[in-house]
């Protein structure tokens, strides 16, 4: 009988640990803006990039912990109007392919980089519109691509000053 109690205690403890980790993941990565990658530090002037949530009137900068809220610049941007004739857009489409769903793009002040957001559907054709958004920087000189932030349901407009 004691072995059954120990077994149930072990199973219950394991289930509790899995539940705790799942809740922490949900809070940090889904509701929050956590992202611990440091690849963004290789981009010149990454400090000039601002991620803007026009719906919530909030703005963020990239930091070690992910996105940190900063003062909202008060801009009104229409996320649906991408200038597809722009040279930067053409560079991104050439690199990512025509099937890529680019939701925004902007060039760095020195013209060396193109920052763009690529959405990947995680709903796989379901009736929801759940997307994982990757914010990437294309180096126009060597063609390398660096992901500077990504997250499920994280749809921002990006500006670079």
PDB file of C-alpha atoms in Angstrom:
ATOM      1  CA  UNK A   1       0.000   0.000   0.000  1.00  0.00           C
ATOM      2  CA  UNK A   2       2.902   2.386   0.747  1.00  0.00           C
ATOM      3  CA  UNK A   3       4.272   1.910  -2.751  1.00  0.00           C
ATOM      4  CA  UNK A   4       0.914   3.067  -4.173  1.00  0.00           C
ATOM      5  CA  UNK A   5       0.998   6.211  -2.020  1.00  0.00           C
ATOM      6  CA  UNK A   6       4.549   6.963  -3.115  1.00  0.00           C
ATOM      7  CA  UNK A   7       3.671   6.354  -6.743  1.00  0.00           C
ATOM      8  CA  UNK A   8       0.654   8.672  -6.551  1.00  0.00           C
ATOM      9  CA  UNK A   9       2.748  11.321  -4.796  1.00  0.00           C
ATOM     10  CA  UNK A  10       5.378  11.075  -7.536  1.00  0.00           C
ATOM     11  CA  UNK A  11       2.771  11.302 -10.318  1.00  0.00           C
ATOM     12  CA  UNK A  12       0.999  14.215  -8.606  1.00  0.00           C
ATOM     13  CA  UNK A  13       4.266  16.074  -8.053  1.00  0.00           C
ATOM     14  CA  UNK A  14       5.305  15.584 -11.668  1.00  0.00           C
ATOM     15  CA  UNK A  15       1.942  16.809 -12.920  1.00  0.00           C
ATOM     16  CA  UNK A  16       2.210  19.835 -10.648  1.00  0.00           C
ATOM     17  CA  UNK A  17       5.690  20.650 -11.970  1.00  0.00           C
ATOM     18  CA  UNK A  18       4.494  20.389 -15.577  1.00  0.00           C
ATOM     19  CA  UNK A  19       1.535  22.636 -14.782  1.00  0.00           C
ATOM     20  CA  UNK A  20       3.775  25.202 -13.083  1.00  0.00           C
ATOM     21  CA  UNK A  21       6.201  25.306 -16.024  1.00  0.00           C
ATOM     22  CA  UNK A  22       3.286  25.620 -18.476  1.00  0.00           C
ATOM     23  CA  UNK A  23       1.781  28.541 -16.568  1.00  0.00           C
ATOM     24  CA  UNK A  24       5.167  30.274 -16.344  1.00  0.00           C
ATOM     25  CA  UNK A  25       5.707  29.816 -20.099  1.00  0.00           C
ATOM     26  CA  UNK A  26       2.274  31.243 -20.824  1.00  0.00           C
ATOM     27  CA  UNK A  27       2.812  34.272 -18.605  1.00  0.00           C
ATOM     28  CA  UNK A  28       6.351  35.056 -19.764  1.00  0.00           C
ATOM     29  CA  UNK A  29       6.240  34.346 -23.464  1.00  0.00           C
ATOM     30  CA  UNK A  30       2.607  34.678 -24.498  1.00  0.00           C
ATOM     31  CA  UNK A  31       1.375  37.544 -22.307  1.00  0.00           C
ATOM     32  CA  UNK A  32       4.783  39.106 -21.739  1.00  0.00           C
ATOM     33  CA  UNK A  33       7.531  40.128 -24.127  1.00  0.00           C
ATOM     34  CA  UNK A  34      10.317  37.825 -22.915  1.00  0.00           C
ATOM     35  CA  UNK A  35      12.999  36.736 -25.373  1.00  0.00           C
ATOM     36  CA  UNK A  36      16.474  35.930 -24.104  1.00  0.00           C
ATOM     37  CA  UNK A  37      18.305  35.662 -27.433  1.00  0.00           C
ATOM     38  CA  UNK A  38      21.177  38.098 -27.876  1.00  0.00           C
ATOM     39  CA  UNK A  39      21.597  37.995 -31.662  1.00  0.00           C
ATOM     40  CA  UNK A  40      20.173  41.511 -31.972  1.00  0.00           C
ATOM     41  CA  UNK A  41      23.383  42.932 -30.455  1.00  0.00           C
ATOM     42  CA  UNK A  42      25.205  42.223 -33.749  1.00  0.00           C
ATOM     43  CA  UNK A  43      23.072  44.826 -35.547  1.00  0.00           C
ATOM     44  CA  UNK A  44      24.486  48.359 -35.760  1.00  0.00           C
ATOM     45  CA  UNK A  45      22.193  50.946 -34.121  1.00  0.00           C
ATOM     46  CA  UNK A  46      19.701  48.358 -32.799  1.00  0.00           C
ATOM     47  CA  UNK A  47      18.941  50.885 -30.057  1.00  0.00           C
ATOM     48  CA  UNK A  48      17.096  52.983 -32.662  1.00  0.00           C
ATOM     49  CA  UNK A  49      14.493  50.274 -33.295  1.00  0.00           C
ATOM     50  CA  UNK A  50      11.107  50.864 -31.687  1.00  0.00           C
ATOM     51  CA  UNK A  51       8.321  48.283 -31.688  1.00  0.00           C
ATOM     52  CA  UNK A  52       4.933  49.986 -31.596  1.00  0.00           C
ATOM     53  CA  UNK A  53       1.595  48.471 -30.646  1.00  0.00           C
ATOM     54  CA  UNK A  54      -0.837  50.995 -32.121  1.00  0.00           C
ATOM     55  CA  UNK A  55      -3.863  49.207 -30.650  1.00  0.00           C
ATOM     56  CA  UNK A  56      -2.667  49.509 -27.053  1.00  0.00           C
ATOM     57  CA  UNK A  57      -0.740  52.772 -27.615  1.00  0.00           C
ATOM     58  CA  UNK A  58       2.469  51.268 -26.251  1.00  0.00           C
ATOM     59  CA  UNK A  59       6.047  51.254 -27.525  1.00  0.00           C
ATOM     60  CA  UNK A  60       8.964  48.947 -26.750  1.00  0.00           C
ATOM     61  CA  UNK A  61      12.737  48.729 -27.190  1.00  0.00           C
ATOM     62  CA  UNK A  62      14.777  45.517 -27.417  1.00  0.00           C
ATOM     63  CA  UNK A  63      16.681  44.631 -24.242  1.00  0.00           C
ATOM     64  CA  UNK A  64      18.299  41.545 -22.707  1.00  0.00           C
ATOM     65  CA  UNK A  65      14.937  40.400 -21.274  1.00  0.00           C
ATOM     66  CA  UNK A  66      12.981  40.949 -24.477  1.00  0.00           C
ATOM     67  CA  UNK A  67      10.943  44.049 -25.154  1.00  0.00           C
ATOM     68  CA  UNK A  68      10.881  46.755 -22.500  1.00  0.00           C
ATOM     69  CA  UNK A  69       8.157  49.385 -22.550  1.00  0.00           C
ATOM     70  CA  UNK A  70       9.264  52.937 -23.370  1.00  0.00           C
ATOM     71  CA  UNK A  71       7.395  56.185 -23.871  1.00  0.00           C
ATOM     72  CA  UNK A  72       4.802  55.921 -26.617  1.00  0.00           C
ATOM     73  CA  UNK A  73       5.758  58.274 -29.476  1.00  0.00           C
ATOM     74  CA  UNK A  74       2.107  59.007 -30.261  1.00  0.00           C
ATOM     75  CA  UNK A  75       2.281  57.900 -33.877  1.00  0.00           C
ATOM     76  CA  UNK A  76      -0.624  56.586 -35.854  1.00  0.00           C
ATOM     77  CA  UNK A  77       0.438  53.962 -38.362  1.00  0.00           C
ATOM     78  CA  UNK A  78      -1.737  52.013 -40.744  1.00  0.00           C
ATOM     79  CA  UNK A  79      -0.277  48.524 -40.713  1.00  0.00           C
ATOM     80  CA  UNK A  80      -2.139  47.494 -43.833  1.00  0.00           C
ATOM     81  CA  UNK A  81      -0.360  49.787 -46.271  1.00  0.00           C
ATOM     82  CA  UNK A  82       3.002  48.344 -47.307  1.00  0.00           C
ATOM     83  CA  UNK A  83       4.718  49.978 -50.250  1.00  0.00           C
ATOM     84  CA  UNK A  84       5.421  46.830 -52.228  1.00  0.00           C
ATOM     85  CA  UNK A  85       7.269  48.819 -54.877  1.00  0.00           C
ATOM     86  CA  UNK A  86       9.865  49.898 -52.294  1.00  0.00           C
ATOM     87  CA  UNK A  87      13.384  48.608 -52.927  1.00  0.00           C
ATOM     88  CA  UNK A  88      13.627  47.331 -49.325  1.00  0.00           C
ATOM     89  CA  UNK A  89      10.463  45.285 -49.771  1.00  0.00           C
ATOM     90  CA  UNK A  90      11.881  43.783 -52.960  1.00  0.00           C
ATOM     91  CA  UNK A  91      15.074  42.777 -51.116  1.00  0.00           C
ATOM     92  CA  UNK A  92      13.088  41.051 -48.382  1.00  0.00           C
ATOM     93  CA  UNK A  93      10.836  39.201 -50.826  1.00  0.00           C
ATOM     94  CA  UNK A  94      13.877  38.097 -52.819  1.00  0.00           C
ATOM     95  CA  UNK A  95      15.488  36.701 -49.663  1.00  0.00           C
ATOM     96  CA  UNK A  96      12.386  35.146 -48.057  1.00  0.00           C
ATOM     97  CA  UNK A  97      10.494  34.113 -51.186  1.00  0.00           C
ATOM     98  CA  UNK A  98       7.092  35.015 -52.541  1.00  0.00           C
ATOM     99  CA  UNK A  99       5.283  32.741 -50.069  1.00  0.00           C
ATOM    100  CA  UNK A 100       6.497  34.770 -47.087  1.00  0.00           C
ATOM    101  CA  UNK A 101       3.856  36.881 -45.360  1.00  0.00           C
ATOM    102  CA  UNK A 102       5.621  40.181 -44.623  1.00  0.00           C
ATOM    103  CA  UNK A 103       3.591  42.347 -42.249  1.00  0.00           C
ATOM    104  CA  UNK A 104       5.897  45.381 -41.984  1.00  0.00           C
ATOM    105  CA  UNK A 105       9.346  46.563 -43.029  1.00  0.00           C
ATOM    106  CA  UNK A 106      11.599  49.568 -42.577  1.00  0.00           C
ATOM    107  CA  UNK A 107      15.185  50.407 -43.427  1.00  0.00           C
ATOM    108  CA  UNK A 108      17.908  51.474 -41.029  1.00  0.00           C
ATOM    109  CA  UNK A 109      18.922  55.155 -41.144  1.00  0.00           C
ATOM    110  CA  UNK A 110      22.201  54.245 -42.870  1.00  0.00           C
ATOM    111  CA  UNK A 111      20.464  51.976 -45.411  1.00  0.00           C
ATOM    112  CA  UNK A 112      22.651  49.014 -44.435  1.00  0.00           C
ATOM    113  CA  UNK A 113      19.785  46.953 -42.940  1.00  0.00           C
ATOM    114  CA  UNK A 114      16.140  46.192 -43.606  1.00  0.00           C
ATOM    115  CA  UNK A 115      13.984  45.331 -40.587  1.00  0.00           C
ATOM    116  CA  UNK A 116      10.890  43.303 -41.411  1.00  0.00           C
ATOM    117  CA  UNK A 117       8.259  41.197 -39.708  1.00  0.00           C
ATOM    118  CA  UNK A 118       7.363  37.795 -41.095  1.00  0.00           C
ATOM    119  CA  UNK A 119       4.225  36.067 -39.879  1.00  0.00           C
ATOM    120  CA  UNK A 120       3.984  32.276 -39.802  1.00  0.00           C
ATOM    121  CA  UNK A 121       0.543  30.803 -39.197  1.00  0.00           C
ATOM    122  CA  UNK A 122       0.440  28.425 -36.237  1.00  0.00           C
ATOM    123  CA  UNK A 123      -3.264  27.668 -36.658  1.00  0.00           C
ATOM    124  CA  UNK A 124      -2.518  25.473 -39.716  1.00  0.00           C
ATOM    125  CA  UNK A 125      -5.755  26.375 -41.480  1.00  0.00           C
ATOM    126  CA  UNK A 126      -7.998  26.348 -38.412  1.00  0.00           C
ATOM    127  CA  UNK A 127     -10.657  29.014 -38.014  1.00  0.00           C
ATOM    128  CA  UNK A 128      -8.380  31.110 -35.779  1.00  0.00           C
ATOM    129  CA  UNK A 129      -5.833  33.586 -37.027  1.00  0.00           C
ATOM    130  CA  UNK A 130      -2.986  32.698 -34.651  1.00  0.00           C
ATOM    131  CA  UNK A 131       0.420  33.736 -35.911  1.00  0.00           C
ATOM    132  CA  UNK A 132       3.996  33.566 -34.709  1.00  0.00           C
ATOM    133  CA  UNK A 133       5.743  36.780 -35.727  1.00  0.00           C
ATOM    134  CA  UNK A 134       9.484  36.922 -36.428  1.00  0.00           C
ATOM    135  CA  UNK A 135      11.156  40.341 -36.503  1.00  0.00           C
ATOM    136  CA  UNK A 136      14.216  39.962 -38.665  1.00  0.00           C
ATOM    137  CA  UNK A 137      16.976  42.203 -39.952  1.00  0.00           C
ATOM    138  CA  UNK A 138      18.416  41.658 -43.417  1.00  0.00           C
ATOM    139  CA  UNK A 139      21.973  42.903 -43.925  1.00  0.00           C
ATOM    140  CA  UNK A 140      21.906  44.366 -47.429  1.00  0.00           C
ATOM    141  CA  UNK A 141      25.673  44.051 -47.801  1.00  0.00           C
ATOM    142  CA  UNK A 142      26.210  40.355 -47.068  1.00  0.00           C
ATOM    143  CA  UNK A 143      22.636  38.989 -47.267  1.00  0.00           C
ATOM    144  CA  UNK A 144      22.643  37.600 -43.723  1.00  0.00           C
ATOM    145  CA  UNK A 145      19.406  37.571 -41.727  1.00  0.00           C
ATOM    146  CA  UNK A 146      19.243  37.998 -37.942  1.00  0.00           C
ATOM    147  CA  UNK A 147      16.072  37.431 -35.915  1.00  0.00           C
ATOM    148  CA  UNK A 148      15.970  40.191 -33.317  1.00  0.00           C
ATOM    149  CA  UNK A 149      12.674  39.298 -31.648  1.00  0.00           C
ATOM    150  CA  UNK A 150       9.926  36.746 -32.073  1.00  0.00           C
ATOM    151  CA  UNK A 151       6.792  35.747 -30.304  1.00  0.00           C
ATOM    152  CA  UNK A 152       3.370  34.238 -30.801  1.00  0.00           C
ATOM    153  CA  UNK A 153       0.620  36.833 -31.259  1.00  0.00           C
ATOM    154  CA  UNK A 154       3.183  39.704 -31.133  1.00  0.00           C
ATOM    155  CA  UNK A 155       2.137  42.041 -33.903  1.00  0.00           C
ATOM    156  CA  UNK A 156       4.020  45.354 -33.783  1.00  0.00           C
ATOM    157  CA  UNK A 157       4.844  48.065 -36.240  1.00  0.00           C
ATOM    158  CA  UNK A 158       8.579  48.730 -36.223  1.00  0.00           C
ATOM    159  CA  UNK A 159      10.353  52.021 -36.793  1.00  0.00           C
ATOM    160  CA  UNK A 160      14.099  52.650 -36.978  1.00  0.00           C
ATOM    161  CA  UNK A 161      15.667  56.002 -36.168  1.00  0.00           C
TER     162      UNK A 161
END
